[in-house]
CSV table of C-alpha atoms in Angstrom, one decimal:
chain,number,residue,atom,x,y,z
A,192,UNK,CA,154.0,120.0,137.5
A,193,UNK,CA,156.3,119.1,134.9
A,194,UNK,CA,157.0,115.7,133.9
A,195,UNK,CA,160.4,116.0,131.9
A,196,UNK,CA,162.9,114.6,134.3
A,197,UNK,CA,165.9,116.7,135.6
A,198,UNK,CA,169.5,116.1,136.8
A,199,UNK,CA,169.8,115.2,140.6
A,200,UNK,CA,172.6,115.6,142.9
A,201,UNK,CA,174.4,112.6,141.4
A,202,UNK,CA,173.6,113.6,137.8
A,203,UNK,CA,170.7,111.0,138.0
A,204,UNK,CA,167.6,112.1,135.8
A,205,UNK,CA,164.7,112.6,138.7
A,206,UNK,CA,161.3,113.7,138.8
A,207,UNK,CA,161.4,117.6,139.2
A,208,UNK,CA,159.7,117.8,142.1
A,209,UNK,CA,161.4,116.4,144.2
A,210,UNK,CA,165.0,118.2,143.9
A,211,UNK,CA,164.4,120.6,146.0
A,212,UNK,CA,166.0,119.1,149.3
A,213,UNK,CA,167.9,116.3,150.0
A,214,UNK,CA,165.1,115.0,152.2
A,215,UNK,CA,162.9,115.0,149.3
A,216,UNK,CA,165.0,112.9,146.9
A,217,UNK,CA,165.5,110.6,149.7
A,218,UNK,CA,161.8,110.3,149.7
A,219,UNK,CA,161.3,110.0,146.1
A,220,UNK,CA,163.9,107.8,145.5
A,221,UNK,CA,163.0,104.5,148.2
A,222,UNK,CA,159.5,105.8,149.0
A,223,UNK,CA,156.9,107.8,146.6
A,224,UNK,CA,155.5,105.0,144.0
A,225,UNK,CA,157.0,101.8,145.6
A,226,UNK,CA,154.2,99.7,146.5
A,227,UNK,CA,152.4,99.0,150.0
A,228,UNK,CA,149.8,96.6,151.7
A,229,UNK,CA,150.6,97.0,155.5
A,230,UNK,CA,147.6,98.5,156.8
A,231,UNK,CA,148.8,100.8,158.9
A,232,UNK,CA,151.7,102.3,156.5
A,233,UNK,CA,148.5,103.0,154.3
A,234,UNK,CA,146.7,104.5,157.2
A,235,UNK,CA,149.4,107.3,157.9
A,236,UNK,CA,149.4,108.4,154.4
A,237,UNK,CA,146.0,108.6,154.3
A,238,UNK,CA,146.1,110.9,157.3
A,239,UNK,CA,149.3,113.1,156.1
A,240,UNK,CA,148.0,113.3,153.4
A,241,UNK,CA,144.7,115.0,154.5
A,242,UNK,CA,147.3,117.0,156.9
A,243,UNK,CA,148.8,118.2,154.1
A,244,UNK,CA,145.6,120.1,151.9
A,245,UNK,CA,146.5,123.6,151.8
A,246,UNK,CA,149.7,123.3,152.5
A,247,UNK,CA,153.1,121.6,150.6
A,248,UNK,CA,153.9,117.8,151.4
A,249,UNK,CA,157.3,119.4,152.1
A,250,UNK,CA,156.2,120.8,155.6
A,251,UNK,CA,154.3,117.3,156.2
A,252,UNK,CA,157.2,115.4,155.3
A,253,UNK,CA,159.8,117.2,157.5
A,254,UNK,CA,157.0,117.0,160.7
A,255,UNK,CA,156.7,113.3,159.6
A,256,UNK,CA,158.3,111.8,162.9
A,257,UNK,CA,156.8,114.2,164.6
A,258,UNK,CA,153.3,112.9,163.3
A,259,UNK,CA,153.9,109.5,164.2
A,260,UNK,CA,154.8,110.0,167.7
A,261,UNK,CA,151.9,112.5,168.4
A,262,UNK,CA,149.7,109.7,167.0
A,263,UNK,CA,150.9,107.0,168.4
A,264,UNK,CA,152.1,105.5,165.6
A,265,UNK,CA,149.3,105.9,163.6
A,266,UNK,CA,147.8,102.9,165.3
A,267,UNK,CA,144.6,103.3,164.1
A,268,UNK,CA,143.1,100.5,166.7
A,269,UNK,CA,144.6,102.5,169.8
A,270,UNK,CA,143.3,105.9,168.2
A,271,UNK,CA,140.0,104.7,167.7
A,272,UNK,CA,139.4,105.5,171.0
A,273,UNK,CA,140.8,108.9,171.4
A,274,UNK,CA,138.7,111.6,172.3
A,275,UNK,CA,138.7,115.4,173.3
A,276,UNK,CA,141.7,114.9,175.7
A,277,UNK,CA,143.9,113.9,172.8
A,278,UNK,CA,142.3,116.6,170.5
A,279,UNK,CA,143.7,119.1,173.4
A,280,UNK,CA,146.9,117.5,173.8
A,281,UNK,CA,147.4,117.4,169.9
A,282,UNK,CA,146.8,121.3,169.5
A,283,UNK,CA,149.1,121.5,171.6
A,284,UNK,CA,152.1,119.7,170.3
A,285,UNK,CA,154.7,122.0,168.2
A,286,UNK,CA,155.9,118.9,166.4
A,287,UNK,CA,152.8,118.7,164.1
A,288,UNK,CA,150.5,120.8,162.5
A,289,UNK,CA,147.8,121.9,164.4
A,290,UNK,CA,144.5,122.1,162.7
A,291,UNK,CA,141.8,121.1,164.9
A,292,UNK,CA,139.6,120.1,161.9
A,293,UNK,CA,142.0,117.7,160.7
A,294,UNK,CA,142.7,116.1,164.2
A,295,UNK,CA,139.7,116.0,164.4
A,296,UNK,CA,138.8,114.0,161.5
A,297,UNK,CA,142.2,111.9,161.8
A,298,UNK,CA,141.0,110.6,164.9
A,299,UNK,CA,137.4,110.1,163.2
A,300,UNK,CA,139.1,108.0,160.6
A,301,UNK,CA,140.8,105.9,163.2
A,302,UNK,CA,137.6,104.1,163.6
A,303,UNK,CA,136.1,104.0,160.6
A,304,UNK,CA,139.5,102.3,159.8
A,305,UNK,CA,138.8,99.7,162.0
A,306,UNK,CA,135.4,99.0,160.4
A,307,UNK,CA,137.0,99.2,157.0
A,308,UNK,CA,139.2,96.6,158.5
A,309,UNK,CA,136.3,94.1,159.6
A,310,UNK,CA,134.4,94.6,156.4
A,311,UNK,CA,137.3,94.2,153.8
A,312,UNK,CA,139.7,91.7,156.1
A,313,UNK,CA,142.2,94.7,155.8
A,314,UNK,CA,142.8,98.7,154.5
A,315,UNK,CA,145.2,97.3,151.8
A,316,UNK,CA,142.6,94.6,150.5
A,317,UNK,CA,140.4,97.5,150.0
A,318,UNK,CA,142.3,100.1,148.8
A,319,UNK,CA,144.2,97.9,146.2
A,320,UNK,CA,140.7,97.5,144.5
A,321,UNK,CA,141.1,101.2,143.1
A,322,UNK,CA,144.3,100.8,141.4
A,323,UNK,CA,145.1,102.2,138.1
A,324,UNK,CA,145.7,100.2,135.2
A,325,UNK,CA,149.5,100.7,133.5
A,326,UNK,CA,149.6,104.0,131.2
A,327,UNK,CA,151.8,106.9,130.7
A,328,UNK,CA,152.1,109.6,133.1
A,329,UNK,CA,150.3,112.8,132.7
A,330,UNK,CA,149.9,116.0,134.9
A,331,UNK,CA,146.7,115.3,136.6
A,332,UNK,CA,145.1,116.2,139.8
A,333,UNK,CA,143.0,113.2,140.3
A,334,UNK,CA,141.8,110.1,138.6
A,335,UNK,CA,138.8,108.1,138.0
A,336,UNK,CA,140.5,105.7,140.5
A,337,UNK,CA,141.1,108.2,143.0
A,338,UNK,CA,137.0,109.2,142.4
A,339,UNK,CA,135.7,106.2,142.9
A,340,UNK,CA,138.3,105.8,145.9
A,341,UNK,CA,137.3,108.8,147.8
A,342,UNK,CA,133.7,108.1,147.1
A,343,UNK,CA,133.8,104.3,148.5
A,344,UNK,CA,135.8,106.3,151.9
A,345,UNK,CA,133.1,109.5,151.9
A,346,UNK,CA,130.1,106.8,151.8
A,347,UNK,CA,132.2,104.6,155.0
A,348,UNK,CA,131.7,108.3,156.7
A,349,UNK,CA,135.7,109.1,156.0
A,350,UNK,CA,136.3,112.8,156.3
A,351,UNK,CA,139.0,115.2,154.3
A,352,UNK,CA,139.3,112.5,151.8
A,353,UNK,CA,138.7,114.1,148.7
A,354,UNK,CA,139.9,112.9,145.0
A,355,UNK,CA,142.9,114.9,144.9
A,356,UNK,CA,144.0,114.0,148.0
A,357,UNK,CA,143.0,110.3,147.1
A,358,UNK,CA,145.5,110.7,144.2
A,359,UNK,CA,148.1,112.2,146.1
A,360,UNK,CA,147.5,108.8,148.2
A,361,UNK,CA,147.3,106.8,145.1
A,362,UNK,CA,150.6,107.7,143.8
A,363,UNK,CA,152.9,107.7,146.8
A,364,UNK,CA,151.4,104.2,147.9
A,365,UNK,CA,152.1,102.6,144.5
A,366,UNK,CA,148.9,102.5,142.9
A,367,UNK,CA,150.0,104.4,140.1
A,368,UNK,CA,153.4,105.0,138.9
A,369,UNK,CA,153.7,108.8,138.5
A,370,UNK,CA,157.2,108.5,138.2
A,371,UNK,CA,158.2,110.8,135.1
A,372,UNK,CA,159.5,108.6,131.9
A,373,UNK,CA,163.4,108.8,132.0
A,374,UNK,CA,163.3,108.9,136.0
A,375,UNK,CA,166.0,107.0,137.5
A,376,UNK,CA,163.2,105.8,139.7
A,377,UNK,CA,160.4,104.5,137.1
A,378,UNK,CA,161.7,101.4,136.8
A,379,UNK,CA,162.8,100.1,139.6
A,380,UNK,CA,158.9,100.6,140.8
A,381,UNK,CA,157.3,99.4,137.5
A,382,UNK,CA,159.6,96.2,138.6
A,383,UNK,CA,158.1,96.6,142.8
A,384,UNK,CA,154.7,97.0,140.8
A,385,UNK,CA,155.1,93.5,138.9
A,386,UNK,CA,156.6,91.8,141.6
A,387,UNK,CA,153.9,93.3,144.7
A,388,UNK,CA,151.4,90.6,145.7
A,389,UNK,CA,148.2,92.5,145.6
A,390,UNK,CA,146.3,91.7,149.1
């Protein structure tokens, strides 16, 4: 992935990636790096994000309504005590992508979200402990934040929560600004970065 920035629709330098559709942009522009502490914001990503190994966050992004309404908002309290019924009913719903593995271990997460919960007073005051510290972008995969991230998840029995999808997490929750130098975007979340109340 390159990191030289690139003329958008408006003539706005961009990140590269993300000029491929107008819903992307969108995304990149009031979304990906902006920081977040509601808990169950950071829950959904975690999901899509584990939705989205092997695939592009492209096909996520455009099922993303769809994924909130097949789980229930990502309300990780109400999915906690899901079972096979929903599994069946989720395979069965066009509107996502259907993985049994991944439902599976969605649904999984649910709980251990709520434990997360009880043990750190919330998913954000965790999660904010694995933030990177200011630097320059580079093309990387994963990080020794995102490392030590999925490792703390994996040993709180967390499934399909490896480091690179820790980073992809990491990055589009604002706990590293990715956001290539020159990007019309950069600033505007070092700014959300300095201002953001860490939980």
């Amino acid at each position: 992935m390159s990191l030289t920035p690139a003329p958008g629709p408006d003539g706005h330098a961009r990140c590269p990636w993300c000029l491929a559709t107008a819903q992307y942009v969108d995304y990149h522009d009031r979304e990906w790096g902006f920081p977040v502490a509601d808990d169950r914001r950071l829950f959904e990503k975690l999901c899509l994000e584990a939705f989205q190994s092997g695939l592009s966050w492209r096909t996520i992004l455009e099922k993303r309504e769809g994924f909130r309404a097949a789980f229930a908002g990502f309300d990780f309290h109400r999915m906690a005590g899901w079972g096979e019924p929903e599994v069946l009913r989720l395979l069965g719903d066009a509107a996502i992508v259907r993985h049994r593995g991944k439902i599976e271990a969605v649904i999984h997460n649910a709980a251990r979200a709520v434990e997360l919960q009880r043990e750190a007073g919330s998913l954000a005051a965790f999660i904010w402990r694995f933030e990177e510290p200011a630097a320059a972008p580079e093309v990387r995969a994963t990080s020794p934040g995102s490392v030590a991230l999925a490792k703390a998840l994996k040993q709180r029995g967390w499934k399909f929560v490896g480091p690179t999808t820790a980073y992809a997490f990491m990055q589009s929750m604002g706990l590293v600004n990715d956001h290539a130098p020159g990007c019309v975007t950069r600033d505007a979340v070092e700014q959300a970065r300095a201002a953001f109340v860490r939980p």
